[in-house]
Short mmCIF file of C-alpha atoms in Angstrom, two decimals:
data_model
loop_
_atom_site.label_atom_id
_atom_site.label_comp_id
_atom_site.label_asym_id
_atom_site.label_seq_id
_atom_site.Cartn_x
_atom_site.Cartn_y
_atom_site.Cartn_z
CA UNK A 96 143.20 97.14 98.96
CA UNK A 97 139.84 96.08 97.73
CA UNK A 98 137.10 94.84 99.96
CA UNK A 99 136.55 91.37 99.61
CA UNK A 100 133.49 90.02 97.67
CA UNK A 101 131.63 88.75 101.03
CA UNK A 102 131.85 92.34 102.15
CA UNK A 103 130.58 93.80 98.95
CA UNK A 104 128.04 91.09 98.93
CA UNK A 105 126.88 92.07 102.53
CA UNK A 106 127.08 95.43 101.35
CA UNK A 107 124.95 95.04 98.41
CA UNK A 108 122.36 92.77 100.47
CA UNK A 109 121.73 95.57 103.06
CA UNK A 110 121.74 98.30 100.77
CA UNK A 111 118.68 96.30 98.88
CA UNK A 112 116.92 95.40 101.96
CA UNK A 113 116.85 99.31 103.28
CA UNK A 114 116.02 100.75 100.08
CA UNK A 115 112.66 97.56 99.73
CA UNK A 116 111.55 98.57 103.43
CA UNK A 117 111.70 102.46 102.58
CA UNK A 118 109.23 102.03 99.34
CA UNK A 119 106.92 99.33 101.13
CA UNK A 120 107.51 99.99 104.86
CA UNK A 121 104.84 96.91 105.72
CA UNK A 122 106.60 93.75 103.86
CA UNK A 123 104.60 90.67 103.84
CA UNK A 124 106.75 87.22 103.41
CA UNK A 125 104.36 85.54 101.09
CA UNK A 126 104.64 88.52 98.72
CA UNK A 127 107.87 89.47 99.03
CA UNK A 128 110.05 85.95 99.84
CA UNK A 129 113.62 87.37 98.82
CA UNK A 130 113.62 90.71 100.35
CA UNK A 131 111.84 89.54 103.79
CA UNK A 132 114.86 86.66 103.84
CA UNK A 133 117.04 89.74 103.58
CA UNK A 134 115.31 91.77 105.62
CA UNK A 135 115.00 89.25 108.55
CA UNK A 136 118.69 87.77 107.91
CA UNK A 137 120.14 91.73 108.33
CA UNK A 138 117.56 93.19 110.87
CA UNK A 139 119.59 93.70 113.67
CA UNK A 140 122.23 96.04 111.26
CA UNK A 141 119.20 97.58 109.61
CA UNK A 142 117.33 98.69 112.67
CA UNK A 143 120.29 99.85 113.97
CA UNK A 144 120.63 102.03 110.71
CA UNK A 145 117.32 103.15 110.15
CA UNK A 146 116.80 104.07 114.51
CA UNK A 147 119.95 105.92 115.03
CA UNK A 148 120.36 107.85 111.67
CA UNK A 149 116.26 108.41 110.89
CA UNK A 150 114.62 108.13 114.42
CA UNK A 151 112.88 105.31 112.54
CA UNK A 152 111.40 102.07 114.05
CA UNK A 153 111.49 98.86 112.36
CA UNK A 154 109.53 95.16 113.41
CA UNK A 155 110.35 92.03 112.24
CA UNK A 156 108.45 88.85 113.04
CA UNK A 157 108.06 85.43 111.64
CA UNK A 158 106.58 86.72 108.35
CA UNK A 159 106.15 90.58 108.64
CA UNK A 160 108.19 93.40 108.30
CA UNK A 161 106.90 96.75 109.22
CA UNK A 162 109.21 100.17 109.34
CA UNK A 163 107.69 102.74 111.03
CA UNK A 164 108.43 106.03 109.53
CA UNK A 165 107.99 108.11 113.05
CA UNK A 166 110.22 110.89 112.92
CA UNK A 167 108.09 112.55 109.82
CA UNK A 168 104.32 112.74 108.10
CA UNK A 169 105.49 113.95 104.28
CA UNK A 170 102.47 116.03 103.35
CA UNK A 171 102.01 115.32 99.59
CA UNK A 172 101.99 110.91 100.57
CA UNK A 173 98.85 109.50 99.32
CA UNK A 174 97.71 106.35 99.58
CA UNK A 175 97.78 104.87 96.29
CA UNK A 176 94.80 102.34 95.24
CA UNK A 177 95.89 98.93 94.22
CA UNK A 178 94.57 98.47 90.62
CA UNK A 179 96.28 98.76 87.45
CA UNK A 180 95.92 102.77 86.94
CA UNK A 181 96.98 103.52 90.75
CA UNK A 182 95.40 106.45 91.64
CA UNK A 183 95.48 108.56 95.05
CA UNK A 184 92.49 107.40 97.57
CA UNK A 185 89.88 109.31 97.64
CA UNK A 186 88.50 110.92 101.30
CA UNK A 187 85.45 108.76 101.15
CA UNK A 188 88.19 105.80 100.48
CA UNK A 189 90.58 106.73 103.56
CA UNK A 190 87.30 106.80 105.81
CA UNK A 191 86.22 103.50 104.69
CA UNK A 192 89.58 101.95 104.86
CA UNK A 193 90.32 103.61 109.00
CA UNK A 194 86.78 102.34 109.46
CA UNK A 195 87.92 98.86 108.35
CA UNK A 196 91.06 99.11 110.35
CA UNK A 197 89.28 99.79 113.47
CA UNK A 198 86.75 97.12 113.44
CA UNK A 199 89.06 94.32 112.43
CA UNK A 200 92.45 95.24 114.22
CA UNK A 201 90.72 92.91 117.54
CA UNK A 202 89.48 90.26 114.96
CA UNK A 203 88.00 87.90 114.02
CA UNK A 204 90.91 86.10 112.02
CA UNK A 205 87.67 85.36 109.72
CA UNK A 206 84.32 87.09 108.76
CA UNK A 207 82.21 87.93 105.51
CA UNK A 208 81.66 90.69 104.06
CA UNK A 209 78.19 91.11 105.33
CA UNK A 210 79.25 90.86 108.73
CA UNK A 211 81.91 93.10 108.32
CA UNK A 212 79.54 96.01 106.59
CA UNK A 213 77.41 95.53 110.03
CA UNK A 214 80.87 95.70 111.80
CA UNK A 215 81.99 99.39 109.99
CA UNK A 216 78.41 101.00 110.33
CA UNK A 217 78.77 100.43 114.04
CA UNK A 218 82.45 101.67 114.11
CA UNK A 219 81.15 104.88 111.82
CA UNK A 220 78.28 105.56 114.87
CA UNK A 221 80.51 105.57 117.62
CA UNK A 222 82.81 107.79 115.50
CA UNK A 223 80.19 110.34 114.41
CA UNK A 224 80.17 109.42 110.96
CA UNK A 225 77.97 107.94 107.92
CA UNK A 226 77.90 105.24 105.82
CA UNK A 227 75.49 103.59 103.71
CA UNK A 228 74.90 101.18 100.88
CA UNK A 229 74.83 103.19 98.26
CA UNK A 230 77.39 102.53 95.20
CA UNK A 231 79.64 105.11 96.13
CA UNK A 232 80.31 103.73 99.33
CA UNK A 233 80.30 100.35 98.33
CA UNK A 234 83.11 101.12 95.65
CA UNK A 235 84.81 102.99 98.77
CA UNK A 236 84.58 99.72 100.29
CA UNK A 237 85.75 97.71 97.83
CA UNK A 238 89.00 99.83 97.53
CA UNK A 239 89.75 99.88 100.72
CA UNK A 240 89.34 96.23 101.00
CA UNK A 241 91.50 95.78 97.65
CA UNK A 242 94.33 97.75 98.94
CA UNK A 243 94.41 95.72 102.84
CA UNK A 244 94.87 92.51 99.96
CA UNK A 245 97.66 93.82 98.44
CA UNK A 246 99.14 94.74 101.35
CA UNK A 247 98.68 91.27 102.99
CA UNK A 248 96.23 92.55 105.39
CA UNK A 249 93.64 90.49 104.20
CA UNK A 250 93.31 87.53 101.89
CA UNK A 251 89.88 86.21 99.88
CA UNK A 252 88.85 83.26 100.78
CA UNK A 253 85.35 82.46 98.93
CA UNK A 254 83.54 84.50 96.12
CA UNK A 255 84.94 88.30 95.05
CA UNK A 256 84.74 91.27 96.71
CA UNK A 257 84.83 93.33 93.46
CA UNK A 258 80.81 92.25 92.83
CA UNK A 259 79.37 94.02 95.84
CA UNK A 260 80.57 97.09 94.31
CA UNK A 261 77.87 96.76 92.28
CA UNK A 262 75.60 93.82 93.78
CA UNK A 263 74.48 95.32 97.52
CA UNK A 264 73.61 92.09 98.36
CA UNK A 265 76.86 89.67 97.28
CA UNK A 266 79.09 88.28 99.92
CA UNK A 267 82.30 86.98 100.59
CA UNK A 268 84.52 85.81 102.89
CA UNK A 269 87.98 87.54 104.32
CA UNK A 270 90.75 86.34 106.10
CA UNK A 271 92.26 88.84 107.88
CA UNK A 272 95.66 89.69 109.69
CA UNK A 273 95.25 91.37 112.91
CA UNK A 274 98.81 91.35 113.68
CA UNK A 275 99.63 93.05 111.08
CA UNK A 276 96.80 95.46 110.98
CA UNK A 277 97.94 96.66 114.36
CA UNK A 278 101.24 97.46 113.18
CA UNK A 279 100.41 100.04 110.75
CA UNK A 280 99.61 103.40 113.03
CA UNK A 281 102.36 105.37 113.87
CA UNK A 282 102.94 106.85 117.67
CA UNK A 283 102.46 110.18 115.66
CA UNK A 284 98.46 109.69 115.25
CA UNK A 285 98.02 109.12 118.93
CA UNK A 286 95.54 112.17 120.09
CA UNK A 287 96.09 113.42 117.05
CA UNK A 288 92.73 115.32 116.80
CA UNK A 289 93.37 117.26 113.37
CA UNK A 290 95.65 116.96 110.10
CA UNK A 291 97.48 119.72 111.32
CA UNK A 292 97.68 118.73 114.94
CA UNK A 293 99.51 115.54 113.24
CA UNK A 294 101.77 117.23 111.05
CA UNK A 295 102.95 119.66 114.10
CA UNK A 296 103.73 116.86 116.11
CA UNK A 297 105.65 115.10 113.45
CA UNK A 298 107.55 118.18 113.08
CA UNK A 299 108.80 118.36 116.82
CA UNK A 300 112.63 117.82 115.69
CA UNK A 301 113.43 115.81 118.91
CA UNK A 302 116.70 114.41 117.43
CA UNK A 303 117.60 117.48 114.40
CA UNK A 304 119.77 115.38 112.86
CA UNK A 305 117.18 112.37 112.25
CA UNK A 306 114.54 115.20 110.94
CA UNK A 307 116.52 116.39 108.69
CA UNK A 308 117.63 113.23 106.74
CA UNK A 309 114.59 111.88 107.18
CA UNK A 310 112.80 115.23 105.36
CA UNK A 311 115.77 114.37 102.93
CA UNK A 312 114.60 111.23 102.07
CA UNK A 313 111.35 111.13 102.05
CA UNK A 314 110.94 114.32 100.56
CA UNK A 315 111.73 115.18 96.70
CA UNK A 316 113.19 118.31 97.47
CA UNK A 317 114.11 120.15 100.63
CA UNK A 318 114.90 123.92 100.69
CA UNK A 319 116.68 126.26 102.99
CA UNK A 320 113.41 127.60 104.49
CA UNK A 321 112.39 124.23 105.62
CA UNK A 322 115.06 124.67 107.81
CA UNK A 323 115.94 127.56 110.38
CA UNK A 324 119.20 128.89 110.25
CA UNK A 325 121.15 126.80 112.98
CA UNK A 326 119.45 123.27 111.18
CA UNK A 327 120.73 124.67 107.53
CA UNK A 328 124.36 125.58 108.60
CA UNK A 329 123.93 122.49 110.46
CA UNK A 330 123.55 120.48 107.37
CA UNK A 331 125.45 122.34 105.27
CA UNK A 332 128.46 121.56 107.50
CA UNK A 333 128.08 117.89 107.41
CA UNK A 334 127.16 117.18 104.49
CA UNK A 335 129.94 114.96 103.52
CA UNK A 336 128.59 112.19 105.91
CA UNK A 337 125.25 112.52 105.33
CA UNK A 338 126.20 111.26 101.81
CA UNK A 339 128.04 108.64 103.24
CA UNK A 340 124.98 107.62 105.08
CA UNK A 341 122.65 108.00 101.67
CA UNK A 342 125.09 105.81 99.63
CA UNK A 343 125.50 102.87 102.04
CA UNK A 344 122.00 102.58 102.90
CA UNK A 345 120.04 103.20 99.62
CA UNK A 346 122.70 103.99 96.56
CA UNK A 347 121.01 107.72 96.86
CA UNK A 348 123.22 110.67 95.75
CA UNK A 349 123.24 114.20 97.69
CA UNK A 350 122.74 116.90 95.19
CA UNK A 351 123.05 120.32 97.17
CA UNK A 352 122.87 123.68 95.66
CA UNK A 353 122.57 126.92 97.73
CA UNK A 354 118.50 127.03 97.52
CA UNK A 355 118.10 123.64 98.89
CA UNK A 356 119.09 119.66 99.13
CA UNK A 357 117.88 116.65 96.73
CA UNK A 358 118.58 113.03 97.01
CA UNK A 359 119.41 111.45 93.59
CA UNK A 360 118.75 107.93 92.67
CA UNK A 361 120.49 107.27 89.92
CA UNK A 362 118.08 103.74 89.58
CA UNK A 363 114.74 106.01 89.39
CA UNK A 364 113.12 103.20 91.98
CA UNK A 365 112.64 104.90 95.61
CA UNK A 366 109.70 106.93 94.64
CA UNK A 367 105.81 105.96 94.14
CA UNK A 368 105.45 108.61 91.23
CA UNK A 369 107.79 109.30 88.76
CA UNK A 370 108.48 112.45 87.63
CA UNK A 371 108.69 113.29 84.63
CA UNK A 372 106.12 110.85 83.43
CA UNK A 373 104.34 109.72 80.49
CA UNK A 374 100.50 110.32 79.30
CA UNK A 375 98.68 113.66 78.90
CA UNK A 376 98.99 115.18 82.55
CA UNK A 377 102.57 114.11 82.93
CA UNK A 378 103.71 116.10 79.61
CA UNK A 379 101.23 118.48 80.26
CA UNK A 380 103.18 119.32 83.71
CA UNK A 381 106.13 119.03 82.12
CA UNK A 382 105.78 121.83 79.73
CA UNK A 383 104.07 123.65 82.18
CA UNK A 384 106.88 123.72 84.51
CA UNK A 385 109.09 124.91 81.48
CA UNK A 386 107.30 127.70 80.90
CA UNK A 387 106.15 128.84 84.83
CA UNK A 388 110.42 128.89 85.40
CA UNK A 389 110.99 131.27 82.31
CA UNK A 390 108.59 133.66 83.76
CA UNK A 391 110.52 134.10 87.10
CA UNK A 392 109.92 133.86 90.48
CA UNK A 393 106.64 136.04 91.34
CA UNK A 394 103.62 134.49 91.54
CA UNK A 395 101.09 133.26 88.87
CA UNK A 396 97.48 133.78 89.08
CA UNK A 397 95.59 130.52 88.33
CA UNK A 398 94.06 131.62 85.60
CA UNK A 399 97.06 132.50 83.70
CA UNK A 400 97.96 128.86 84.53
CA UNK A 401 94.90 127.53 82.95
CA UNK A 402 95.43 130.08 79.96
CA UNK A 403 99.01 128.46 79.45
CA UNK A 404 98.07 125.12 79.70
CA UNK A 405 94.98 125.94 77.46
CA UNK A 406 97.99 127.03 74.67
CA UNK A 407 99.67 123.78 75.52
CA UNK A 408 96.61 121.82 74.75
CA UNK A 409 95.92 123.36 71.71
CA UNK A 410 99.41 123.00 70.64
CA UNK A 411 99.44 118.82 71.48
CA UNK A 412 95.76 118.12 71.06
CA UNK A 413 96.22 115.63 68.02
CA UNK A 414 98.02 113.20 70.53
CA UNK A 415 96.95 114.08 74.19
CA UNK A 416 93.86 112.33 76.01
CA UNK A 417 90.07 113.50 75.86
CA UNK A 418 91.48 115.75 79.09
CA UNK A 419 92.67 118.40 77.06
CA UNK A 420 89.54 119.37 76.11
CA UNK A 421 89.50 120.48 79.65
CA UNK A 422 91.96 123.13 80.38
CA UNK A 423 90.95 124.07 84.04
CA UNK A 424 91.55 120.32 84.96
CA UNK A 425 94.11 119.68 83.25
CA UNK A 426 95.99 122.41 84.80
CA UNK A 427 94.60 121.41 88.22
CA UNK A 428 95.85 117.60 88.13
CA UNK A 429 99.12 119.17 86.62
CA UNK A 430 99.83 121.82 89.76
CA UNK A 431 98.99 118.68 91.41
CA UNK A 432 101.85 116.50 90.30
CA UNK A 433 103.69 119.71 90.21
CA UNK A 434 103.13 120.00 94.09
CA UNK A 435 103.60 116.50 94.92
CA UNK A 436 107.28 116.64 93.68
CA UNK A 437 107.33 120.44 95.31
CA UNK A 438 108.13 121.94 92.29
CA UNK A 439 105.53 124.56 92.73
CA UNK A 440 103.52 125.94 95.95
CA UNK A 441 99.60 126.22 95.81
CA UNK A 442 98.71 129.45 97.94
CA UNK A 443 94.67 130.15 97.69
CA UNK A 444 94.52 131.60 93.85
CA UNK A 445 98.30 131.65 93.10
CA UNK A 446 101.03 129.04 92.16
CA UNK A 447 104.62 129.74 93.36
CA UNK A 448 107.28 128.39 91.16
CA UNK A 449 110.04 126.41 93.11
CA UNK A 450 113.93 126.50 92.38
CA UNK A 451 114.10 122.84 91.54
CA UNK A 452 111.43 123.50 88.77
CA UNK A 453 114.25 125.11 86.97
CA UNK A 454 115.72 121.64 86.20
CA UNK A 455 113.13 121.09 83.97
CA UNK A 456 113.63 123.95 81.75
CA UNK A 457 113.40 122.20 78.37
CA UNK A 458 116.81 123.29 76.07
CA UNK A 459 115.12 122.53 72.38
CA UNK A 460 118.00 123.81 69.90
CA UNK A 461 117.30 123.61 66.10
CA UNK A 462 119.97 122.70 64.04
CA UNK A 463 119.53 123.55 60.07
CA UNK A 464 120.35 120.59 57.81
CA UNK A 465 121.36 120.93 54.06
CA UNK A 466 119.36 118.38 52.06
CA UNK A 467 121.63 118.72 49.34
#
C-alpha cells in the first residue's frame, strides 16, 4: 500500500527542515521565513530526532532557531566570511569576532560603533590580548561585524560599517541580538583552555552511537581508524539502520567500503565547500589528487608536491589564475582543500594520501576517430 500524500508531505517537510538546521544551525525568521515555519511547526519531532540519534540540542523560540551541534567539534569547520568570495576567517578575524561576542552578549540592544571599539579594547585587556586601530584590525572588525549581520546577530541601523575599515574615525550604529548571541557557544567550550583541550572533550563518546553518526555526518569521510575496534564492528553491524536514519532525516545515502564510511547526498547541498570545485585551486586539487593516488600509499615529501603541482601549472597556465605562477601556494591552498574533505593528511613535511582520494582518479580514455 502506498503512504498517503499527507504522510509523504510530512515526510518531505521534516526531511527539509533537518537537512536547513544542519547547514545553518542558528536560523533567523526574518531571513529564513519558510524553513523557520517548518522548523517551529515540526520541532517537537525534530528535536526528538536530532537529541536521541546525534546527542544534539536544538532551541526554538519566537523567531530563532539554534541546533547545537554538542556531541562533536569537526576539525577542518571554518568560519566562512560573509561576502561574495567566502573565504575561511582569518585568526585575527575569530579574535575580533569572540571579542565582539563577549562584550555584547549582556547588551545593550543598541550602541555605535565607537562605543563598541571602546567596549572590545576593554574585553581584549581583561583577556590578555591586543587590539588597535590600525587597518588590519579594523578590516578584522569589519568582518566580524559583517558575518554577526548575516547571521541575524546584528542589524545596521544608520551609516555603514564597511567605511571604518578604512576611515578610523566613521561611525555607525548596530542593533544587536543578545538572545541570540547567547545561544551560539556550545557546553563543549566551557573551561575549555586550549584547541586541543576542546577537541578531547568533544571526543568523550558518552553515547557511541550518537558519536559515530554524528562524525558521519558532519564529517566528509570517516575511516576505520577513527574508530576502535568494538565502535567499527559496532557500526559495521548496524549499518542497515543507520541508513534508515540518514534517509529520513536528510535524503543522505550510506556509502561503506571496508577502509571507511561516507554519507552521499545525491542533491550536492549539505556541505559549505564543494568538492570538486571550479577555479584554479579547485582543478588544481583535483589533478593533484589524481596523481598523489597513482603513486600509492607512502608518503610524499612536500616538495615533490610542489614539483607536481609546478608540472600541473605549467601544463594549464594559459587558463588558470595569476596563482599559478606560484607553485608553493598553490600546492599549499590545494593540500588545504585536499585536507578539508580528508582526502589527504598533513604530517610536519609530508602529505598522506587517503583511500577516498582514490575516487577521484581521473579515467581519460582516447578514442581514435577516422575523419574520412
Amino acid at each position: 500500500m502506498r503512504p498517503s500524500s499527507d504522510a509523504d508531505e510530512l515526510a518531505a517537510d521534516l526531511r527539509e527542515a533537518a537537512r536547513h538546521l544542519v547547514v545553518r544551525p542558528l536560523i533567523a525568521a526574518e531571513r529564513f521565513p519558510d524553513e523557520f515555519v517548518l522548523i517551529r511547526r515540526h520541532r517537537q519531532q525534530l528535536d526528538q530526532w536530532f537529541t536521541q540519534r546525534f546527542g544534539y540540542r536544538l532551541q526554538v523560540t519566537a523567531d530563532t532557531a539554534r541546533l547545537s551541534k554538542t556531541t562533536v567539534v569537526v576539525r577542518h569547520r571554518p568560519l566562512r566570511t560573509a561576502t561574495a568570495q567566502r573565504r575561511p576567517f582569518g585568526i585575527s578575524e575569530y579574535l575580533m569576532l569572540a571579542l565582539v561576542l563577549a562584550a555584547v552578549v549582556s547588551g545593550p540592544s543598541v550602541i555605535s560603533l565607537r562605543d563598541l571599539v571602546q567596549e572590545l579594547q576593554g574585553a581584549a585587556a581583561e583577556a590578555g590580548v591586543t587590539i588597535g586601530s590600525e587597518l588590519s584590525d579594523r578590516r578584522a572588525l569589519v568582518t566580524a561585524l559583517r558575518w554577526m549581520i548575516a547571521h541575524g546577530l546584528a542589524t545596521e541601523l544608520h551609516e555603514r560599517i564597511d567605511e571604518y575599515a578604512h576611515d578610523a574615525e566613521a561611525d555607525a550604529v548596530l542593533a544587536i541580538r543578545p538572545d541570540r548571541v547567547a545561544m551560539l557557544p556550545l557546553p563543549v567550550l566551557a573551561r575549555a583552555q586550549a584547541v586541543e583541550q576542546l577537541f578531547e572533550r568533544s571526543d568523550s563518546r558518552n553515547t557511541a552511537r550518537a558519536w559515530m553518526r554524528a562524525r558521519i555526518l558532519e564529517e566528509p569521510v570517516v575511516y576505520r581508524g577513527d574508530f576502535d575496534a568494538d565502535e567499527w564492528t559496532e557500526l559495521r553491524r548496524r549499518l542497515g539502520e543507520e541508513s534508515g536514519y540518514f534517509d529520513e532525516m536528510f535524503g543522505l545515502h550510506i556509502e561503506a567500503r571496508a577502509e571507511g564510511v561516507m554519507a552521499v547526498d545525491p542533491v550536492g547541498e549539505l556541505t559549505d565547500v564543494r568538492f570538486p570545485q571550479t577555479g584554479t585551486v579547485g582543478h588544481a586539487a583535483l589533478l593533484l589528487a589524481d596523481r598523489l593516488s597513482q603513486q600509492g600509499d607512502a608518503p610524499v615529501d612536500r616538495d615533490v608536491v610542489v614539483g607536481i603541482v609546478a608540472d600541473l601549472a605549467a601544463e594549464h597556465r594559459s587558463y588558470w589564475s595569476q596563482l599559478a605562477d606560484s607553485p608553493e601556494r598553490l600546492a599549499d591552498e590545494a593540500l588545504e582543500l585536499l585536507a578539508d574533505h580528508r582526502l589527504v593528511d598533513l604530517v610536519d613535511d609530508e602529505v598522506v594520501v587517503l583511500p577516498a582520494a582514490a575516487r577521484y582518479i581521473l579515467d581519460i580514455s582516447h578514442e581514435a576517430v577516422s575523419m574520412l
